[in-house]
mmCIF file of C-alpha atoms in Angstrom:
data_model
loop_
_atom_site.group_PDB
_atom_site.id
_atom_site.type_symbol
_atom_site.label_atom_id
_atom_site.label_comp_id
_atom_site.label_asym_id
_atom_site.label_seq_id
_atom_site.Cartn_x
_atom_site.Cartn_y
_atom_site.Cartn_z
ATOM 1 C CA MET T 249 81.143 38.210 14.891
ATOM 2 C CA LYS T 250 80.370 38.735 18.567
ATOM 3 C CA GLU T 251 80.286 42.320 19.847
ATOM 4 C CA ASN T 252 83.418 41.981 22.006
ATOM 5 C CA GLU T 253 85.407 39.962 19.477
ATOM 6 C CA LEU T 254 88.460 41.794 18.163
ATOM 7 C CA PRO T 255 87.638 42.923 14.592
ATOM 8 C CA LYS T 256 89.922 42.280 11.623
ATOM 9 C CA ASP T 257 91.737 45.088 9.809
ATOM 10 C CA TYR T 258 89.975 44.318 6.541
ATOM 11 C CA LEU T 259 86.505 43.748 5.100
ATOM 12 C CA ILE T 260 85.453 41.866 1.982
ATOM 13 C CA ILE T 261 83.192 43.586 -0.530
ATOM 14 C CA ASP T 262 80.598 41.051 -1.614
ATOM 15 C CA ASN T 263 79.186 40.695 -5.127
ATOM 16 C CA THR T 264 76.527 43.341 -4.421
ATOM 17 C CA GLY T 265 78.999 45.966 -3.157
ATOM 18 C CA ARG T 266 78.225 45.391 0.528
ATOM 19 C CA VAL T 267 80.556 45.078 3.499
ATOM 20 C CA LYS T 268 79.760 43.917 7.035
ATOM 21 C CA ILE T 269 81.106 46.250 9.718
ATOM 22 C CA SER T 270 82.126 44.947 13.136
ATOM 23 C CA PRO T 271 79.648 45.687 15.978
ATOM 24 C CA LEU T 272 82.630 46.906 18.020
ATOM 25 C CA PHE T 273 83.540 49.451 15.351
ATOM 26 C CA LEU T 274 79.933 50.632 15.126
ATOM 27 C CA LYS T 275 79.688 50.968 18.882
ATOM 28 C CA HIS T 276 82.857 53.066 19.181
ATOM 29 C CA ALA T 277 81.842 55.234 16.212
ATOM 30 C CA ASN T 278 78.407 55.770 17.801
ATOM 31 C CA ILE T 279 76.551 54.300 14.816
ATOM 32 C CA GLN T 280 73.207 52.682 15.596
ATOM 33 C CA PRO T 281 71.598 49.663 13.858
ATOM 34 C CA SER T 282 69.470 50.582 10.816
ATOM 35 C CA ALA T 283 70.893 54.131 10.820
ATOM 36 C CA THR T 284 71.242 56.381 7.792
ATOM 37 C CA ILE T 285 74.899 56.847 6.888
ATOM 38 C CA GLN T 286 76.728 59.605 5.030
ATOM 39 C CA PHE T 287 79.939 58.582 3.258
ATOM 40 C CA VAL T 288 82.585 61.300 3.103
ATOM 41 C CA ASN T 289 85.524 61.043 0.720
ATOM 42 C CA TYR T 290 88.799 62.393 2.094
ATOM 43 C CA LYS T 291 92.094 62.077 0.237
ATOM 44 C CA ASN T 292 93.171 58.414 0.090
ATOM 45 C CA TYR T 293 90.375 57.034 2.226
ATOM 46 C CA PHE T 294 86.742 57.643 3.121
ATOM 47 C CA VAL T 295 84.816 57.901 6.368
ATOM 48 C CA ILE T 296 81.230 57.159 7.433
ATOM 49 C CA LYS T 297 79.022 59.186 9.751
ATOM 50 C CA GLN T 298 75.490 58.649 11.045
ATOM 51 C CA ILE T 299 73.004 61.382 10.155
ATOM 52 C CA GLU T 300 69.538 62.050 11.479
ATOM 53 C CA ALA T 301 66.522 63.620 9.831
ATOM 54 C CA SER T 302 62.850 62.985 9.175
ATOM 55 C CA PRO T 303 62.026 60.092 6.786
ATOM 56 C CA VAL T 304 60.592 62.525 4.230
ATOM 57 C CA PHE T 305 63.704 64.704 4.332
ATOM 58 C CA LEU T 306 66.024 61.706 4.079
ATOM 59 C CA LYS T 307 64.149 60.298 1.082
ATOM 60 C CA LYS T 308 64.529 63.634 -0.693
ATOM 61 C CA LYS T 309 68.179 63.933 0.324
ATOM 62 C CA MET T 310 69.013 60.421 -0.868
ATOM 63 C CA LYS T 311 67.718 61.300 -4.345
ATOM 64 C CA LEU T 312 70.120 64.258 -4.474
ATOM 65 C CA ASN T 313 73.118 62.664 -2.774
ATOM 66 C CA ASN T 314 74.488 59.314 -3.947
ATOM 67 C CA LEU T 315 76.799 59.030 -0.901
ATOM 68 C CA ILE T 316 73.987 58.249 1.554
ATOM 69 C CA ARG T 317 73.104 54.668 2.456
ATOM 70 C CA THR T 318 71.301 52.772 5.224
ATOM 71 C CA ILE T 319 73.150 50.263 7.386
ATOM 72 C CA ASP T 320 71.038 47.243 8.301
ATOM 73 C CA HIS T 321 70.600 45.695 11.737
ATOM 74 C CA LEU T 322 73.359 43.151 11.015
ATOM 75 C CA GLY T 323 75.922 45.808 10.109
ATOM 76 C CA TYR T 324 75.786 45.405 6.315
ATOM 77 C CA ILE T 325 76.068 48.524 4.166
ATOM 78 C CA VAL T 326 76.594 49.106 0.444
ATOM 79 C CA ILE T 327 79.668 51.150 -0.459
ATOM 80 C CA PRO T 328 78.591 53.653 -3.146
ATOM 81 C CA LYS T 329 79.827 52.690 -6.600
ATOM 82 C CA ILE T 330 81.399 56.124 -7.111
ATOM 83 C CA LEU T 331 83.651 55.591 -4.063
ATOM 84 C CA ARG T 332 84.591 52.100 -5.193
ATOM 85 C CA GLU T 333 85.616 53.574 -8.552
ATOM 86 C CA ILE T 334 87.543 56.500 -7.021
ATOM 87 C CA HIS T 335 89.521 54.141 -4.787
ATOM 88 C CA ASP T 336 89.792 51.315 -7.320
ATOM 89 C CA MET T 337 87.921 48.848 -5.093
ATOM 90 C CA ASN T 338 86.488 45.789 -6.835
ATOM 91 C CA LEU T 339 83.712 43.414 -5.898
ATOM 92 C CA CYS T 340 84.806 40.348 -3.916
ATOM 93 C CA GLU T 341 88.117 41.878 -2.791
ATOM 94 C CA LYS T 342 89.511 42.888 0.583
ATOM 95 C CA ILE T 343 89.602 46.546 1.639
ATOM 96 C CA GLY T 344 91.316 48.024 4.666
ATOM 97 C CA VAL T 345 89.294 49.302 7.635
ATOM 98 C CA LYS T 346 90.509 51.096 10.766
ATOM 99 C CA LEU T 347 88.944 52.726 13.791
ATOM 100 C CA ILE T 348 90.857 55.912 14.595
ATOM 101 C CA ASN T 349 89.595 58.538 17.023
ATOM 102 C CA LYS T 350 86.018 57.202 16.864
ATOM 103 C CA SER T 351 86.034 57.414 13.076
ATOM 104 C CA ILE T 352 85.684 54.337 10.842
ATOM 105 C CA ILE T 353 87.922 54.758 7.825
ATOM 106 C CA PHE T 354 88.107 52.600 4.689
ATOM 107 C CA TYR T 355 90.980 52.467 2.228
ATOM 108 C CA LYS T 356 92.343 50.499 -0.702
ATOM 109 C CA LYS T 357 94.383 47.580 0.580
ATOM 110 C CA ARG T 358 97.604 47.327 -1.395
ATOM 111 C CA LYS T 359 100.788 45.326 -0.980
ATOM 112 C CA GLN T 360 102.675 48.534 -0.230
ATOM 113 C CA ASN T 361 100.160 49.689 2.406
ATOM 114 C CA LYS T 362 101.847 50.946 5.533
ATOM 115 C CA SER T 363 101.749 48.880 8.718
ATOM 116 C CA THR T 364 98.946 49.493 11.209
ATOM 117 C CA SER T 365 101.100 51.683 13.460
ATOM 118 C CA VAL T 366 102.515 53.722 10.575
ATOM 119 C CA LEU T 367 99.085 54.057 8.957
ATOM 120 C CA LYS T 368 97.683 55.351 12.237
ATOM 121 C CA GLU T 369 100.602 57.755 12.579
ATOM 122 C CA PHE T 370 99.945 59.020 9.039
ATOM 123 C CA ILE T 371 96.159 59.417 9.279
ATOM 124 C CA GLU T 372 95.587 60.189 12.969
ATOM 125 C CA PRO T 373 97.052 63.732 12.835
ATOM 126 C CA GLU T 374 94.584 64.532 10.040
ATOM 127 C CA LEU T 375 91.630 63.068 11.932
ATOM 128 C CA ASN T 376 92.707 64.921 15.084
ATOM 129 C CA LYS T 377 92.070 68.149 13.184
ATOM 130 C CA LEU T 378 89.026 66.998 11.212
ATOM 131 C CA SER T 379 85.390 66.790 12.229
ATOM 132 C CA LEU T 380 82.365 65.902 10.106
ATOM 133 C CA LEU T 381 79.463 68.019 11.351
ATOM 134 C CA GLU T 382 75.825 68.026 10.319
ATOM 135 C CA ILE T 383 74.303 71.480 9.890
ATOM 136 C CA LYS T 384 70.953 71.932 11.603
ATOM 137 C CA GLU T 385 68.868 75.109 11.448
ATOM 138 C CA GLY T 386 71.871 76.869 9.932
ATOM 139 C CA LYS T 387 74.180 75.928 12.831
ATOM 140 C CA ILE T 388 76.969 73.475 13.546
ATOM 141 C CA ARG T 389 77.924 72.304 17.035
ATOM 142 C CA ILE T 390 81.684 72.656 17.472
ATOM 143 C CA PRO T 391 83.270 69.653 19.268
ATOM 144 C CA ASN T 392 85.277 70.314 22.407
ATOM 145 C CA PHE T 393 88.554 69.160 20.868
ATOM 146 C CA LEU T 394 88.263 71.806 18.132
ATOM 147 C CA LEU T 395 87.399 74.518 20.664
ATOM 148 C CA LYS T 396 90.360 73.543 22.818
ATOM 149 C CA SER T 397 92.755 73.437 19.876
ATOM 150 C CA LEU T 398 91.814 77.004 18.872
ATOM 151 C CA ASP T 399 91.418 78.280 22.464
ATOM 152 C CA LEU T 400 87.786 79.171 21.762
ATOM 153 C CA GLU T 401 85.101 79.669 24.403
ATOM 154 C CA VAL T 402 81.360 80.287 24.341
ATOM 155 C CA ASN T 403 80.310 83.888 23.666
ATOM 156 C CA MET T 404 83.425 84.524 21.606
ATOM 157 C CA GLN T 405 82.882 86.249 18.275
ATOM 158 C CA LEU T 406 84.189 84.685 15.083
ATOM 159 C CA GLN T 407 84.548 86.432 11.755
ATOM 160 C CA PHE T 408 84.074 84.710 8.410
ATOM 161 C CA PHE T 409 86.155 84.741 5.249
ATOM 162 C CA THR T 410 85.956 83.002 1.904
ATOM 163 C CA LYS T 411 88.746 81.040 0.293
ATOM 164 C CA ASP T 412 88.700 79.759 -3.279
ATOM 165 C CA GLN T 413 85.267 78.767 -4.548
ATOM 166 C CA ASP T 414 84.416 76.007 -2.095
ATOM 167 C CA THR T 415 85.674 77.058 1.331
ATOM 168 C CA ILE T 416 84.736 79.399 4.150
ATOM 169 C CA VAL T 417 87.013 80.181 7.068
ATOM 170 C CA ALA T 418 86.158 81.268 10.622
ATOM 171 C CA LYS T 419 88.605 82.727 13.119
ATOM 172 C CA LYS T 420 88.586 84.822 16.280
ATOM 173 C CA HIS T 421 87.305 88.321 15.639
ATOM 174 C CA GLN T 422 89.947 91.031 15.206
ATOM 175 C CA TYR T 423 89.226 94.706 14.766
ATOM 176 C CA GLU T 424 92.147 94.952 12.396
ATOM 177 C CA PHE T 425 92.596 92.344 9.732
ATOM 178 C CA PHE T 426 95.294 92.377 7.135
ATOM 179 C CA THR T 427 94.979 90.503 3.852
ATOM 180 C CA GLU T 428 96.233 86.976 4.355
ATOM 181 C CA GLY T 429 96.957 84.872 1.313
ATOM 182 C CA ASN T 430 93.750 84.153 -0.570
ATOM 183 C CA LEU T 431 91.347 84.895 2.315
ATOM 184 C CA PHE T 432 88.685 87.488 1.585
ATOM 185 C CA SER T 433 86.693 89.161 4.336
ATOM 186 C CA THR T 434 82.909 88.743 4.109
ATOM 187 C CA GLY T 435 82.043 91.372 6.704
ATOM 188 C CA GLN T 436 80.105 88.637 8.518
ATOM 189 C CA SER T 437 80.659 87.529 12.104
ATOM 190 C CA ARG T 438 78.772 85.393 14.624
ATOM 191 C CA VAL T 439 79.009 84.594 18.344
ATOM 192 C CA LEU T 440 79.619 81.028 19.521
ATOM 193 C CA ASN T 441 76.537 80.435 21.671
ATOM 194 C CA LYS T 442 76.272 78.763 25.074
ATOM 195 C CA ASP T 443 75.545 75.392 23.424
ATOM 196 C CA LYS T 444 78.822 75.685 21.463
ATOM 197 C CA CYS T 445 76.875 76.147 18.232
ATOM 198 C CA LEU T 446 78.082 78.434 15.479
ATOM 199 C CA ASN T 447 75.587 79.950 13.071
ATOM 200 C CA ILE T 448 76.808 79.919 9.480
ATOM 201 C CA PRO T 449 75.475 83.127 7.851
ATOM 202 C CA LYS T 450 72.864 82.462 5.176
ATOM 203 C CA LYS T 451 74.921 84.363 2.617
ATOM 204 C CA LEU T 452 77.778 81.908 3.144
ATOM 205 C CA ARG T 453 75.506 78.861 3.223
ATOM 206 C CA ASP T 454 74.230 79.959 -0.165
ATOM 207 C CA TYR T 455 77.826 80.509 -1.330
ATOM 208 C CA LEU T 456 78.646 76.833 -0.679
ATOM 209 C CA ASN T 457 75.135 75.569 -1.488
ATOM 210 C CA ILE T 458 74.797 74.280 2.080
ATOM 211 C CA ASN T 459 71.394 73.045 3.228
ATOM 212 C CA ASN T 460 70.127 71.772 6.555
ATOM 213 C CA GLY T 461 71.126 68.124 6.948
ATOM 214 C CA ASP T 462 74.314 68.470 4.886
ATOM 215 C CA ILE T 463 77.588 67.220 6.332
ATOM 216 C CA LEU T 464 80.390 69.766 6.593
ATOM 217 C CA GLU T 465 84.077 68.957 6.718
ATOM 218 C CA VAL T 466 85.499 71.166 9.465
ATOM 219 C CA LYS T 467 89.212 71.124 10.199
ATOM 220 C CA ILE T 468 91.886 73.196 11.880
ATOM 221 C CA ILE T 469 94.595 74.922 9.887
ATOM 222 C CA GLY T 470 96.735 77.205 12.014
ATOM 223 C CA ASP T 471 94.401 79.475 13.999
ATOM 224 C CA LYS T 472 91.435 78.951 11.673
ATOM 225 C CA LEU T 473 88.386 76.739 11.291
ATOM 226 C CA VAL T 474 88.250 75.736 7.642
ATOM 227 C CA ILE T 475 84.769 74.686 6.507
ATOM 228 C CA LYS T 476 83.824 72.866 3.304
ATOM 229 C CA LYS T 477 80.803 70.932 2.170
ATOM 230 C CA ALA T 478 81.661 67.251 2.357
ATOM 231 C CA ILE T 479 81.375 65.376 -0.940
#
C-alpha cells in the first residue's frame, strides 16, 4: 500500500499472528519503522504505542512483558497471543482497525459491530480522556489536552491518593480534603514542573510496581487524573 492510499478498516492476521499496518496509520500515530511497540489492552479493544529505551533495557523488559513487540520496516507486527485469545481473534481472519485521535485501535470484527461513525462516537469519548504515557526517571509528561481538561498549569501542586489495589489518583491540592468514596490520602504531593512533567512519588511507584519504561494508563474522571499501570 502506498503511503497516501486510503487504508482499509480491517487487517488480516496471517498464519504467524502478524498484521500489516498502513503507513498512513503509522504516520498519524507517530510510530517509526522498526520501532519497539507496547500493546495496551483496554476494554473491548487494544491500542499500540511506540516506546523508547536502550537496547539492553528493552531486551530485559521484553523478557518480563509479553505485550512488547517490534514492528518491522514494512509495517508488519505480531499481535501477542494473549491479546488474540482475550479478544477471540483467530489466525487468517479479519480484525477491525481504526485511527482515532492519533491512536491505532484494534478490535474483534463481528457481524453486529457498529458502523464506523457509531464506533467512533462510542470509543472517541474514551480516547479523548485517555493517554498512554511512558514513565521516565519517575516522571510522566502530561499532554496539553489533559492539562486543559483539568484546568491545570505548570507550578500547580497536585496531591496523590490511592484507590483500590491498582490505582493512584492525582488532583489539585486542597488544604481541606474530605473522604471521597474509596479514595485514601497518601500525604504525598508534587508540583507540575515547567516541562509539564509530574513526578510520581517512589512510594506510589512501588505501590503499583511501576518501573522506568513502563506505560501508564492516564485518564480523566471528573476533576481527577486516574493513573494505572497498563497491562
